mmCIF file of C-alpha atoms and ligand atoms in Angstrom:
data_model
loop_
_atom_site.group_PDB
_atom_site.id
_atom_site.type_symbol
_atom_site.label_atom_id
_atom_site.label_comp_id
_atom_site.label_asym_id
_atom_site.label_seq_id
_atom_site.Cartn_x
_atom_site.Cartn_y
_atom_site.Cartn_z
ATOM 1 C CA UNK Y 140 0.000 0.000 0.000
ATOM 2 C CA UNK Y 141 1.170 3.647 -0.832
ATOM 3 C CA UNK Y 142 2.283 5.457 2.163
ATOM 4 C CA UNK Y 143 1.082 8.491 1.494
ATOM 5 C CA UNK Y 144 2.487 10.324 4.827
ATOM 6 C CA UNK Y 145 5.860 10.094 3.429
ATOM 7 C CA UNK Y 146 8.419 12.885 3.281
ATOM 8 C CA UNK Y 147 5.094 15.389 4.776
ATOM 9 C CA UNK Y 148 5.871 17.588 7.236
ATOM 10 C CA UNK Y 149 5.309 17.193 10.694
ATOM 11 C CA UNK Y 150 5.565 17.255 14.486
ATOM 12 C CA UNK Y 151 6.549 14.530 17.008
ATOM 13 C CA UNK Y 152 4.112 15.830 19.883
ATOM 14 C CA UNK Y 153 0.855 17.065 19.699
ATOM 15 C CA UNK Y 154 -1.150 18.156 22.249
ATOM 16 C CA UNK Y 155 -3.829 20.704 23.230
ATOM 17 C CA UNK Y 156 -6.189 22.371 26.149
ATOM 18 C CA UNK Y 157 -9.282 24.228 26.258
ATOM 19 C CA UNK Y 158 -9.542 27.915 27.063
ATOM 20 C CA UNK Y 159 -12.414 27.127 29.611
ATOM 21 C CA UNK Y 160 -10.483 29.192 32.416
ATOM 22 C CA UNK Y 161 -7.333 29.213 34.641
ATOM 23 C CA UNK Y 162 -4.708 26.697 34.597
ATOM 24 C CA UNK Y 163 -5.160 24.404 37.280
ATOM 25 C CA UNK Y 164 -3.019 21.431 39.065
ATOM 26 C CA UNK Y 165 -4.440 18.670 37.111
ATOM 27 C CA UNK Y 166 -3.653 20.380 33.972
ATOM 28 C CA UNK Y 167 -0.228 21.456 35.144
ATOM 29 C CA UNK Y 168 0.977 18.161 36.805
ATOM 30 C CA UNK Y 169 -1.375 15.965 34.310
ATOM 31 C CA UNK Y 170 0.050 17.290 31.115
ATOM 32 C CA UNK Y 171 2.006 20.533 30.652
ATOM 33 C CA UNK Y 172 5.067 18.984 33.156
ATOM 34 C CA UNK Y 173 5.032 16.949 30.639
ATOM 35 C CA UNK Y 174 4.436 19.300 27.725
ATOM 36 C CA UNK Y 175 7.547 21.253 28.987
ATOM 37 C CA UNK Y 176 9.938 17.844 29.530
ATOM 38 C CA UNK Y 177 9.251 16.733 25.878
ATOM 39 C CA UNK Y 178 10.390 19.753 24.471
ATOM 40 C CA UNK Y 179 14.001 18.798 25.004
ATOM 41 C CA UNK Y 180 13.751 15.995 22.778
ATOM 42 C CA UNK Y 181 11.521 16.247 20.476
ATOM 43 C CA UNK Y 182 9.967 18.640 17.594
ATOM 44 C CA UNK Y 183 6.411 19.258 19.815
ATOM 45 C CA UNK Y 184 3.519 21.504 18.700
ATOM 46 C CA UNK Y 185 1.021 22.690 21.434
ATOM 47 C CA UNK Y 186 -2.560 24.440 20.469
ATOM 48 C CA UNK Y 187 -5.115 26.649 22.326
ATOM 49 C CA UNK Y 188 -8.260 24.542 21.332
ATOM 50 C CA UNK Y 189 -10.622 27.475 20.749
ATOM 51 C CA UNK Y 190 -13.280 26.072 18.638
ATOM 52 C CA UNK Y 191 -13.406 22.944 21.356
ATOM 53 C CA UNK Y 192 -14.483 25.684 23.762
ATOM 54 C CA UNK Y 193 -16.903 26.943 22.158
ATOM 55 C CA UNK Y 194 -19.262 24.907 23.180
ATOM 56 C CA UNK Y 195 -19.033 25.605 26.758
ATOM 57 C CA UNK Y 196 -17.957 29.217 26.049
ATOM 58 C CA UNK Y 197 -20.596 31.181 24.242
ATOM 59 C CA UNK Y 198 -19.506 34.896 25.347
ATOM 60 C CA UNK Y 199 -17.859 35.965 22.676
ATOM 61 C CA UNK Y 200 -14.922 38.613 25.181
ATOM 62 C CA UNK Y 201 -14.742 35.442 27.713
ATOM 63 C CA UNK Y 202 -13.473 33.257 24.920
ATOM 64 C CA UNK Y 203 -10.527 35.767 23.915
ATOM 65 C CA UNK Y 204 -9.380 36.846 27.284
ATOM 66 C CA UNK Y 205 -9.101 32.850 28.012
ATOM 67 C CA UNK Y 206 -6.842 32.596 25.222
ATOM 68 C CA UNK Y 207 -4.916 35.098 25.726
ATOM 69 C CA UNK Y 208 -4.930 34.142 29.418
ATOM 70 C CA UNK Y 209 -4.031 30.520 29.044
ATOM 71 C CA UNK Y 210 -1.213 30.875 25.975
ATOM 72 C CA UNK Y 211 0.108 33.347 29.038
ATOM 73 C CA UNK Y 212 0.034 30.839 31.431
ATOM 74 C CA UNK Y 213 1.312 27.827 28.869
ATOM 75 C CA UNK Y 214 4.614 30.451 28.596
ATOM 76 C CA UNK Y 215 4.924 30.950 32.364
ATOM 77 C CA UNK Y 216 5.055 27.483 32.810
ATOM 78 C CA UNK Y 217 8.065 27.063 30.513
ATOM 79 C CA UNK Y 218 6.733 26.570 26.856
ATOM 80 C CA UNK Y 219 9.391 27.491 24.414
ATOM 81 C CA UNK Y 220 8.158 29.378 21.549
ATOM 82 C CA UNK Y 221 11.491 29.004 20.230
ATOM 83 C CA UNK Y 222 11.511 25.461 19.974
ATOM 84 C CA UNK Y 223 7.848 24.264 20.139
ATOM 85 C CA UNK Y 224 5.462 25.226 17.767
ATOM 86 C CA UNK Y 225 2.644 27.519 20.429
ATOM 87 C CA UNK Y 226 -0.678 28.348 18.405
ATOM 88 C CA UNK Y 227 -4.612 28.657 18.146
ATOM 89 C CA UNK Y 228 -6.729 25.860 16.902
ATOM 90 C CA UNK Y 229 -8.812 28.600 15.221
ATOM 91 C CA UNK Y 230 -6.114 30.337 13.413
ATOM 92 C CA UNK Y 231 -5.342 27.313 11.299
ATOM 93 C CA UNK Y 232 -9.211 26.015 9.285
ATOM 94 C CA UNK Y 233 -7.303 22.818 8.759
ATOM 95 C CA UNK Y 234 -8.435 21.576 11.658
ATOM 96 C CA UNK Y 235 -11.787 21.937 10.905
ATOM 97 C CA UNK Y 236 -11.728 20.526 7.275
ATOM 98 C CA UNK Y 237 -9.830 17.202 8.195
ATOM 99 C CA UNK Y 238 -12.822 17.279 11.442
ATOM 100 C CA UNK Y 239 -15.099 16.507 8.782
ATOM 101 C CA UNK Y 240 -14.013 14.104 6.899
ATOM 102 C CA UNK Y 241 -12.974 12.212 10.341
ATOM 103 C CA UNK Y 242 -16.677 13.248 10.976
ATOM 104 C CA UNK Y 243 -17.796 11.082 8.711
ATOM 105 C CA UNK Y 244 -16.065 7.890 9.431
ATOM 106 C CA UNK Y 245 -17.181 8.174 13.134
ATOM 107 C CA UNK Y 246 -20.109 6.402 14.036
ATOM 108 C CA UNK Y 247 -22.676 8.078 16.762
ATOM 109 C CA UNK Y 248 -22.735 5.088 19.118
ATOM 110 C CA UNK Y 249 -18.757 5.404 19.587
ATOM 111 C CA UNK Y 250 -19.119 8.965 20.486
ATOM 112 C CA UNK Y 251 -22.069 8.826 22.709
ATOM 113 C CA UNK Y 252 -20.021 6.084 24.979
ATOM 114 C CA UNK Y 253 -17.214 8.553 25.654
ATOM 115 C CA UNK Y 254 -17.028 9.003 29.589
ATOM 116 C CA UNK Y 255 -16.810 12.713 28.872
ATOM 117 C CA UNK Y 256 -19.650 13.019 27.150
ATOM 118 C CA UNK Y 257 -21.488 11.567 29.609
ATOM 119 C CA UNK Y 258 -20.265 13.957 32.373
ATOM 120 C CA UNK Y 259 -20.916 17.014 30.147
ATOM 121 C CA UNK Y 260 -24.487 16.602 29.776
ATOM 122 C CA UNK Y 261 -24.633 13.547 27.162
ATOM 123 C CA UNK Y 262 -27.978 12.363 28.738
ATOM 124 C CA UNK Y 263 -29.577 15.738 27.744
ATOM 125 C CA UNK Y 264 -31.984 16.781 24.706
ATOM 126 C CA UNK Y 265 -30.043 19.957 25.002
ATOM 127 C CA UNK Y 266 -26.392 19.128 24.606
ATOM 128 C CA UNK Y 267 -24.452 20.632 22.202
ATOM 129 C CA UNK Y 268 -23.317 18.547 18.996
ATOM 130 C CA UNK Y 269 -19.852 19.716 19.648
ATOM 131 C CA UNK Y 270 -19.834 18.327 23.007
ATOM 132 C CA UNK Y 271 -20.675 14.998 21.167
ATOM 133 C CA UNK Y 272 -18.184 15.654 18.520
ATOM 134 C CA UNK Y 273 -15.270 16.587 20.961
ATOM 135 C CA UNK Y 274 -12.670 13.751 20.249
ATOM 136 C CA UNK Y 275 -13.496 13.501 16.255
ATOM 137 C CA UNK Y 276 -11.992 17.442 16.603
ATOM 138 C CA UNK Y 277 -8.976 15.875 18.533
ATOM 139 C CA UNK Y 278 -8.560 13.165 15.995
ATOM 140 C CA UNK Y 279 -8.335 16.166 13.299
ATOM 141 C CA UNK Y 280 -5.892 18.138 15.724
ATOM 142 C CA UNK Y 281 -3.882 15.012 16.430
ATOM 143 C CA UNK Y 282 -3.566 13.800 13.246
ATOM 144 C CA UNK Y 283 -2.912 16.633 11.378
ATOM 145 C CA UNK Y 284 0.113 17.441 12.805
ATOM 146 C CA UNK Y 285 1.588 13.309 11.911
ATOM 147 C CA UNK Y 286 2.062 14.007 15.630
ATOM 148 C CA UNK Y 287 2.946 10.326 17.314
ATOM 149 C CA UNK Y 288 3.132 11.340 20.885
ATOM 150 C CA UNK Y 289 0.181 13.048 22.401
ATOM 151 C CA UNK Y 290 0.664 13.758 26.402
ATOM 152 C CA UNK Y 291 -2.574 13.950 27.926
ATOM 153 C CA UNK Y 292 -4.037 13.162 31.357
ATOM 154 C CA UNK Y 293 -5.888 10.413 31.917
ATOM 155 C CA UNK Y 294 -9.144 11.403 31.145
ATOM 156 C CA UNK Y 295 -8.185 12.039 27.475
ATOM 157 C CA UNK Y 296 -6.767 8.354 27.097
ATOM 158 C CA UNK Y 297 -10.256 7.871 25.684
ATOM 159 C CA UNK Y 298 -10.455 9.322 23.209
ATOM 160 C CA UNK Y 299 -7.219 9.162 21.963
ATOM 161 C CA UNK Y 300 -8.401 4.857 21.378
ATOM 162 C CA UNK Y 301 -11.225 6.571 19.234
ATOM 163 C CA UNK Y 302 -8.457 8.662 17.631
ATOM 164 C CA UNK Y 303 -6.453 5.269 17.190
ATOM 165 C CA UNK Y 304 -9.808 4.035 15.512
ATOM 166 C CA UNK Y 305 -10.472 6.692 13.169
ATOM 167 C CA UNK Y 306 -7.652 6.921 11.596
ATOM 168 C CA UNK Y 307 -7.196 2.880 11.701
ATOM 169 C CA UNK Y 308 -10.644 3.205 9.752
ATOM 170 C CA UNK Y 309 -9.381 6.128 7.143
ATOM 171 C CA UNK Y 310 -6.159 4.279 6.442
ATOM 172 C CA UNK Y 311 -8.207 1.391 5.445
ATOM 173 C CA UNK Y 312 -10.618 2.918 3.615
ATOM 174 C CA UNK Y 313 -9.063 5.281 1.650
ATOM 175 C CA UNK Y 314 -5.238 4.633 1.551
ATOM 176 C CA UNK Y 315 -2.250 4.743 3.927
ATOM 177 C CA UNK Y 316 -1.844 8.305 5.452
ATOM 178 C CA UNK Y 317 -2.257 8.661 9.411
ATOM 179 C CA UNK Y 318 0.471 7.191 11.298
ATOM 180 C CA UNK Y 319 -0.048 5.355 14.875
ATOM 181 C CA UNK Y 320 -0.494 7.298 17.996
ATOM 182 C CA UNK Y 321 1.120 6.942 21.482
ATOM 183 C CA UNK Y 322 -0.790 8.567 24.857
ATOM 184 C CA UNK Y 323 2.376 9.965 27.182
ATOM 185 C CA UNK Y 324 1.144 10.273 30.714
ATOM 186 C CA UNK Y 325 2.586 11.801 34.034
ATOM 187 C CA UNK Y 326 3.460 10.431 37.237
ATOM 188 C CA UNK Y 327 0.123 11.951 38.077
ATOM 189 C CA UNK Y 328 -1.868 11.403 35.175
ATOM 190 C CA UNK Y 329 -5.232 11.797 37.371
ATOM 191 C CA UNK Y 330 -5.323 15.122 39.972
ATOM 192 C CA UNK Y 331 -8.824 14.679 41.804
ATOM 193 C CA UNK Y 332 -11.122 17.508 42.641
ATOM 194 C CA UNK Y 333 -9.946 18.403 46.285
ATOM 195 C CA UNK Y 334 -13.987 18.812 47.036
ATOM 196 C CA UNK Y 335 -14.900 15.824 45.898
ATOM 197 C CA UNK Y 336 -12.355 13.205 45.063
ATOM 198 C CA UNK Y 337 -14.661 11.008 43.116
ATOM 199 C CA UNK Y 338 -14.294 13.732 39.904
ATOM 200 C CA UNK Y 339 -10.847 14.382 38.253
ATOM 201 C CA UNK Y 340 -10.166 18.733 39.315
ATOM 202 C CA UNK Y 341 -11.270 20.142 36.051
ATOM 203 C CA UNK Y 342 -11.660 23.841 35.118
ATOM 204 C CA UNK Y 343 -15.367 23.609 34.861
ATOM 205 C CA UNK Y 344 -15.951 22.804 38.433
ATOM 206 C CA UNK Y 345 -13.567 25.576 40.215
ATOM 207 C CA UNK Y 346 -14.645 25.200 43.966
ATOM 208 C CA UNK Y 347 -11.975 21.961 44.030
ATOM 209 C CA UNK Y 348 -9.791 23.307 42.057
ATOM 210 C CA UNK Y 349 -6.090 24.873 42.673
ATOM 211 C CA UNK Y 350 -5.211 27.224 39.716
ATOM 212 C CA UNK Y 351 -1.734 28.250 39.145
ATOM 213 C CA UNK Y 352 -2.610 32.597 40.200
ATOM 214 C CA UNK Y 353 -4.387 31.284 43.117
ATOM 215 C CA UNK Y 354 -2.913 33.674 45.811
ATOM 216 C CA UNK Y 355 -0.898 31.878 48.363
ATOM 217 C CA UNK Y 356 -3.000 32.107 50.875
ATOM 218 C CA UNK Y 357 -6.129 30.994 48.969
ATOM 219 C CA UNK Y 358 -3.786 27.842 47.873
ATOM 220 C CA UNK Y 359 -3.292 26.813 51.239
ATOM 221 C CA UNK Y 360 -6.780 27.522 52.066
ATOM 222 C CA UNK Y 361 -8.457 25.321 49.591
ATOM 223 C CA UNK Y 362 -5.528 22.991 50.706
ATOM 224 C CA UNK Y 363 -6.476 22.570 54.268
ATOM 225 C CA UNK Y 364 -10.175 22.393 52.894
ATOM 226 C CA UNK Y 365 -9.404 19.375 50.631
ATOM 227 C CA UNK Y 366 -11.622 16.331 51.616
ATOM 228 C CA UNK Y 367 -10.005 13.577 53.306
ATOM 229 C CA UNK Y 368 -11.154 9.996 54.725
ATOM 230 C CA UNK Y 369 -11.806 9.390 58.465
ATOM 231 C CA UNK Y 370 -8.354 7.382 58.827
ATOM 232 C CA UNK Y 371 -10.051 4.861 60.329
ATOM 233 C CA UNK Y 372 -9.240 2.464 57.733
ATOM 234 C CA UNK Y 373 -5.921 1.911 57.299
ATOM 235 C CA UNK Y 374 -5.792 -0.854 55.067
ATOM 236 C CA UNK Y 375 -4.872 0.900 52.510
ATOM 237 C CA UNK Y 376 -4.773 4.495 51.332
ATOM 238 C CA UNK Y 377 -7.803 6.724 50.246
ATOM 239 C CA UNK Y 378 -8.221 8.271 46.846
ATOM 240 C CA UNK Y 379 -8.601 11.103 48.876
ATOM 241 C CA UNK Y 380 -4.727 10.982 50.863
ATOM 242 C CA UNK Y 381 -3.284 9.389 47.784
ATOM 243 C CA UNK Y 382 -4.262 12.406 45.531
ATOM 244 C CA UNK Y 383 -2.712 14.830 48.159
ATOM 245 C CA UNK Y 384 0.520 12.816 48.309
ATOM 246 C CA UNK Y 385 0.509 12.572 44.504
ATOM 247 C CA UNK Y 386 0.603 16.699 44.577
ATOM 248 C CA UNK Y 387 3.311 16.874 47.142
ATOM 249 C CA UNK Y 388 5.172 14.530 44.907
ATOM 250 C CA UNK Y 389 5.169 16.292 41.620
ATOM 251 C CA UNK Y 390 5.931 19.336 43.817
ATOM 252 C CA UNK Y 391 8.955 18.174 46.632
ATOM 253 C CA UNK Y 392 10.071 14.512 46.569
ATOM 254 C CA UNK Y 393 11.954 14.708 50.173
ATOM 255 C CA UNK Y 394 8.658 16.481 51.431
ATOM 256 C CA UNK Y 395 6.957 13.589 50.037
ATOM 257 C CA UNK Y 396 9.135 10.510 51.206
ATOM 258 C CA UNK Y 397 8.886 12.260 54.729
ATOM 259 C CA UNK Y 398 5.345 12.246 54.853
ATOM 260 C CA UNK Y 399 5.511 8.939 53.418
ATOM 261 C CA UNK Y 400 7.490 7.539 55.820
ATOM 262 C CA UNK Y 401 4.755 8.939 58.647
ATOM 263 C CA UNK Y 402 1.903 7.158 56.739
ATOM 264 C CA UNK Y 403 3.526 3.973 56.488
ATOM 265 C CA UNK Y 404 4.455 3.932 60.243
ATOM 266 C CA UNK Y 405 0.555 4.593 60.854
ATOM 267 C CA UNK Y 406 2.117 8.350 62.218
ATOM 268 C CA UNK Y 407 0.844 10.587 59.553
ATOM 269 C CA UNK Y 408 -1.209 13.486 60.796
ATOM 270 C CA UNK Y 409 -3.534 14.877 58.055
ATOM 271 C CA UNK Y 410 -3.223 17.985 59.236
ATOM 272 C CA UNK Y 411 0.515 18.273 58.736
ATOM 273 C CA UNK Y 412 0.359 16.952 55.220
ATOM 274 C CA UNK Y 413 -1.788 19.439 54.843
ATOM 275 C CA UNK Y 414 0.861 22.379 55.587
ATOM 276 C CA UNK Y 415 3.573 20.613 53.558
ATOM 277 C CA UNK Y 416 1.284 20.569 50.507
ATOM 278 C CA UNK Y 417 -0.107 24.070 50.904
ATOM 279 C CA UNK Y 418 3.756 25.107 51.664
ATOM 280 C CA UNK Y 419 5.491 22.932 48.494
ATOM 281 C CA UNK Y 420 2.623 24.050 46.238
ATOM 282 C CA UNK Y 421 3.509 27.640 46.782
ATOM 283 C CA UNK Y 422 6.737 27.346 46.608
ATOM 284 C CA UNK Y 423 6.552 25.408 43.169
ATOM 285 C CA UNK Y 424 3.828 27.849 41.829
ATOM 286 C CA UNK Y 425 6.206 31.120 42.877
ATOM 287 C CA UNK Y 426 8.202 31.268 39.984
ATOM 288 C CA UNK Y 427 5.499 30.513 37.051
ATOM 289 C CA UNK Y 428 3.628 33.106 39.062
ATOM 290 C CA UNK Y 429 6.398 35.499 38.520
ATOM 291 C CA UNK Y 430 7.102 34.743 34.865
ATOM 292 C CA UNK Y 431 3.142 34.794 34.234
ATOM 293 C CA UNK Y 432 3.277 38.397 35.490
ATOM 294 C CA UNK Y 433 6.273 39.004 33.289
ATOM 295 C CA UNK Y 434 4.722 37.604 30.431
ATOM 296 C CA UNK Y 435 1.382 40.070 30.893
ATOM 297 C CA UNK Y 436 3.702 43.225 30.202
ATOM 298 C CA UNK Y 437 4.193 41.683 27.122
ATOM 299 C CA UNK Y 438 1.326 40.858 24.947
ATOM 300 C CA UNK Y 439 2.479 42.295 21.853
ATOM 301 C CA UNK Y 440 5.515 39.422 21.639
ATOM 302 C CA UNK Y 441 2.533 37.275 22.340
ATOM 303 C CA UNK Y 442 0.755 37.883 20.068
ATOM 304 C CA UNK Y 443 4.136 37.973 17.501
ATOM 305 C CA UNK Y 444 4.440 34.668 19.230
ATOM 306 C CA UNK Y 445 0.799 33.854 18.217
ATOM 307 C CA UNK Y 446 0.961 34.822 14.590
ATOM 308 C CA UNK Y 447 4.547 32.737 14.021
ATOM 309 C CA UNK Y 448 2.871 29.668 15.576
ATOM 310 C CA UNK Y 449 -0.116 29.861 13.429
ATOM 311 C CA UNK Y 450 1.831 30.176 9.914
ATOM 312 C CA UNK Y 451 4.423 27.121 11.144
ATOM 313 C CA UNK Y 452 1.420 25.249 12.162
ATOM 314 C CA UNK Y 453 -0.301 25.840 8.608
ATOM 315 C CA UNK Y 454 2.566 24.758 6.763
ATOM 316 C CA UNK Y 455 2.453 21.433 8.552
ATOM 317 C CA UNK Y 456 -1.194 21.093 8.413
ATOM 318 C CA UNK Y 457 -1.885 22.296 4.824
ATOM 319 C CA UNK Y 458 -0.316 19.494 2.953
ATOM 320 C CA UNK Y 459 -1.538 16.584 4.831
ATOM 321 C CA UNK Y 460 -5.083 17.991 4.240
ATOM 322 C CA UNK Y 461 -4.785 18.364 0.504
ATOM 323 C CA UNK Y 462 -3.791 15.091 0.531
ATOM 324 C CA UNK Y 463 -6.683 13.969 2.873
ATOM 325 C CA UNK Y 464 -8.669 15.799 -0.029
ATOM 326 C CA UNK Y 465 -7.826 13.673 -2.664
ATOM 327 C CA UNK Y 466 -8.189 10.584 -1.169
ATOM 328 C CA UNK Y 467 -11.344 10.747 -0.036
ATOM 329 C CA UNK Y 468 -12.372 12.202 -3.475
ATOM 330 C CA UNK Y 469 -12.691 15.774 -2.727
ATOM 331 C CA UNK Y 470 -11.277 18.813 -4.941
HETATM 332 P P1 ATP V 920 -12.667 21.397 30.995
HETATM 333 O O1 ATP V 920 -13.317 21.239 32.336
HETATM 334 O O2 ATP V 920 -13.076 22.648 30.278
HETATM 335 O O3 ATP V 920 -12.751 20.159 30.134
HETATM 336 P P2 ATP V 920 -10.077 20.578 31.902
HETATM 337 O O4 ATP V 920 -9.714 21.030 33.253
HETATM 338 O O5 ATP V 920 -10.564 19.177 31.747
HETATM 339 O O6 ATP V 920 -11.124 21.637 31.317
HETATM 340 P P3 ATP V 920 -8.734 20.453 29.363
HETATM 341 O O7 ATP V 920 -8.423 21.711 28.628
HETATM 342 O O8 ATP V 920 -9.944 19.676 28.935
HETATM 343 O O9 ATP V 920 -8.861 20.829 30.927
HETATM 344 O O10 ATP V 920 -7.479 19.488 29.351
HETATM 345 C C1 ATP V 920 -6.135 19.937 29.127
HETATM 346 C C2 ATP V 920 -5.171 18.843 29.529
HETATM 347 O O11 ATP V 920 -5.164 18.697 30.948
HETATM 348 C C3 ATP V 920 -5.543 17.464 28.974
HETATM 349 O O12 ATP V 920 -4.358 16.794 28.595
HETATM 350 C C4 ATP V 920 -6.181 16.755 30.131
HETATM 351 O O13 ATP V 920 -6.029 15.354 30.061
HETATM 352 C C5 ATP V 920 -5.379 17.332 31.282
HETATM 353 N N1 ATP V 920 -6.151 17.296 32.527
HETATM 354 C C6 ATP V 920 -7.304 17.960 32.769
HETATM 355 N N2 ATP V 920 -7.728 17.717 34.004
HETATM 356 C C7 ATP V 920 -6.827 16.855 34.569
HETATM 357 C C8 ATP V 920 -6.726 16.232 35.842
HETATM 358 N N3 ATP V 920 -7.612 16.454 36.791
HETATM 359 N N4 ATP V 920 -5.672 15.412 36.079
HETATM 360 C C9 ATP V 920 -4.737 15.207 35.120
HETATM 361 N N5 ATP V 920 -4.780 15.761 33.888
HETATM 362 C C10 ATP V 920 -5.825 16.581 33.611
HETATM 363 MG MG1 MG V 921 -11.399 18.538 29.910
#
């Protein structure tokens, strides 16, 4: 069979998030530690997924300032637009072109079983298409890029299988052109909601959330507030203890093998985990803090920043489409 994604452009990583609000833990240890790591070895593109959001986001002025907002945050954190491609899904239609034709190799009943569909309102008359169409937009974002490696959390992992199935299905159906894709996840691929650690902490549901410009002593507020178990069972530890240690691990490893330590010799006090998070995670969040207010004297080399993202990312996207085109008979 004709490869057809030979000698095409392309990226090694791919990866996006939604301008739905702040930056929280779960995105920061879940993915962008990792976004940031990958950079040093490999060619990596990262996108603001603007048209994703726009199903939750319908004011028009909300939707901007969270771009602008989180591409802010993505360079505090340590996103080099000097070696990684940084962009907006919007500026670059490709997306939205190969969406459709990925559209239409998707079948309803694999989208309706997503897990996040379900938690976003999939049981209601009212929710949106593009809630339902979510990961055949990833597929197209994915894809696009010939991206290989896709660091995600583990809520995403998903959808990237459906992503693995779509273009499994194109390949087949129309020719050779999609190459596989690999999931890279953190340490802590799964930060819980600190209110209620049944629910991954997610942007839409801020009350158990920690975002990165919380003030310190907010952090350490919601912190001490987190939900814990009873400690009456020992057996073995709570989702509730193990999410808190999983913080304190991605921020302080000594902090964390202390605390360890205390746990396994039935000595830990939840209380003084407590102020070794709140302390670690403030001390971690200090400097992306700093460059983030660095960065927001600035905005004209963002949006420079913005502009040379969007025409690299074009010239990667643009060819694989056309050829997308033609195969499927189009043009
Ligand atoms: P929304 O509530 O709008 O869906 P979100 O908080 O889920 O926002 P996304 O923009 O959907 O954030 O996801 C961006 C990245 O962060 C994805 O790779 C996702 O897997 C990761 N991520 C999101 N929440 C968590 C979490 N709680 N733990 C680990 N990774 C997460
Ligand atoms: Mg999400």
């Amino acid at each position: 069979m004709t490869n057809h994604s030979k000698n095409l452009p392309k990226t090694d990583v791919l990866s996006g998030i939604q301008p739905t609000g702040n930056l929280h833990l779960g995105n920061l240890f879940g993915a962008i530690t990792n976004w940031v790591d990958l950079q040093n070895r490999y060619k990596c593109a990262f996108c603001v997924v603007d048209y994703h959001a726009l199903t939750t986001v319908p004011d028009a002025q909300e939707l901007k300032a969270n771009t602008e907002s989180i591409v802010i945050d993505l360079l505090a954190c340590g996103i080099d637009p000097n070696r990684s491609i940084l962009f907006v899904q919007s500026d670059v239609p490709e997306h939205l072109e190969l969406y459709w034709i990925f559209a239409s190799l998707t079948r309803y009943g694999e989208l309706a079983r997503m897990t996040q569909f379900k938690e976003k309102g999939g049981n209601r008359e009212t929710v949106g298409l593009g809630v339902l169409n979510y990961p055949v937009l990833q597929a197209a974002d994915i894809l696009l890029y010939g991206a290989s490696k896709v660091p995600v959390g583990e809520d995403q992992l998903q959808h990237l299988e459906l992503t693995r199935e779509i273009l499994r299905r194109f390949n087949k159906t129309h020719g050779f052109l999609f190459e596989e894709v690999q999931a890279l996840t953190t340490k802590v691929p799964r930060i819980l909601d600190l209110k209620n650690p049944s629910a991954k902490m997610s942007k839409s549901h801020p009350e158990g959330a920690v975002f990165i410009d919380d003030e310190e002593g907010i952090v350490r507020k919601k912190v001490k507030k987190a939900v814990t178990d009873t400690g009456d069972d020992q057996q073995e530890m709570s989702p509730s203890i193990e999410n808190l240690m999983g913080l304190l691990h991605a921020c302080n490893q000594d902090q964390y093998n202390l605390m360890l330590d205390a746990y396994n010799s039935q000595n830990l006090r939840y209380g003084d985990l407590k102020v070794s998070l709140g302390n670690e995670l403030c001390e971690y969040l200090k400097p992306i803090r700093e460059s983030k207010n660095e960065w927001l004297q600035k905005k004209e080399e963002v949006r420079e920043i913005l502009f040379e993202g969007a025409k690299k990312a074009s010239s990667i996207a643009r060819p694989r489409v056309e050829i997308a085109r033609k195969l499927v008979g189009l043009g």
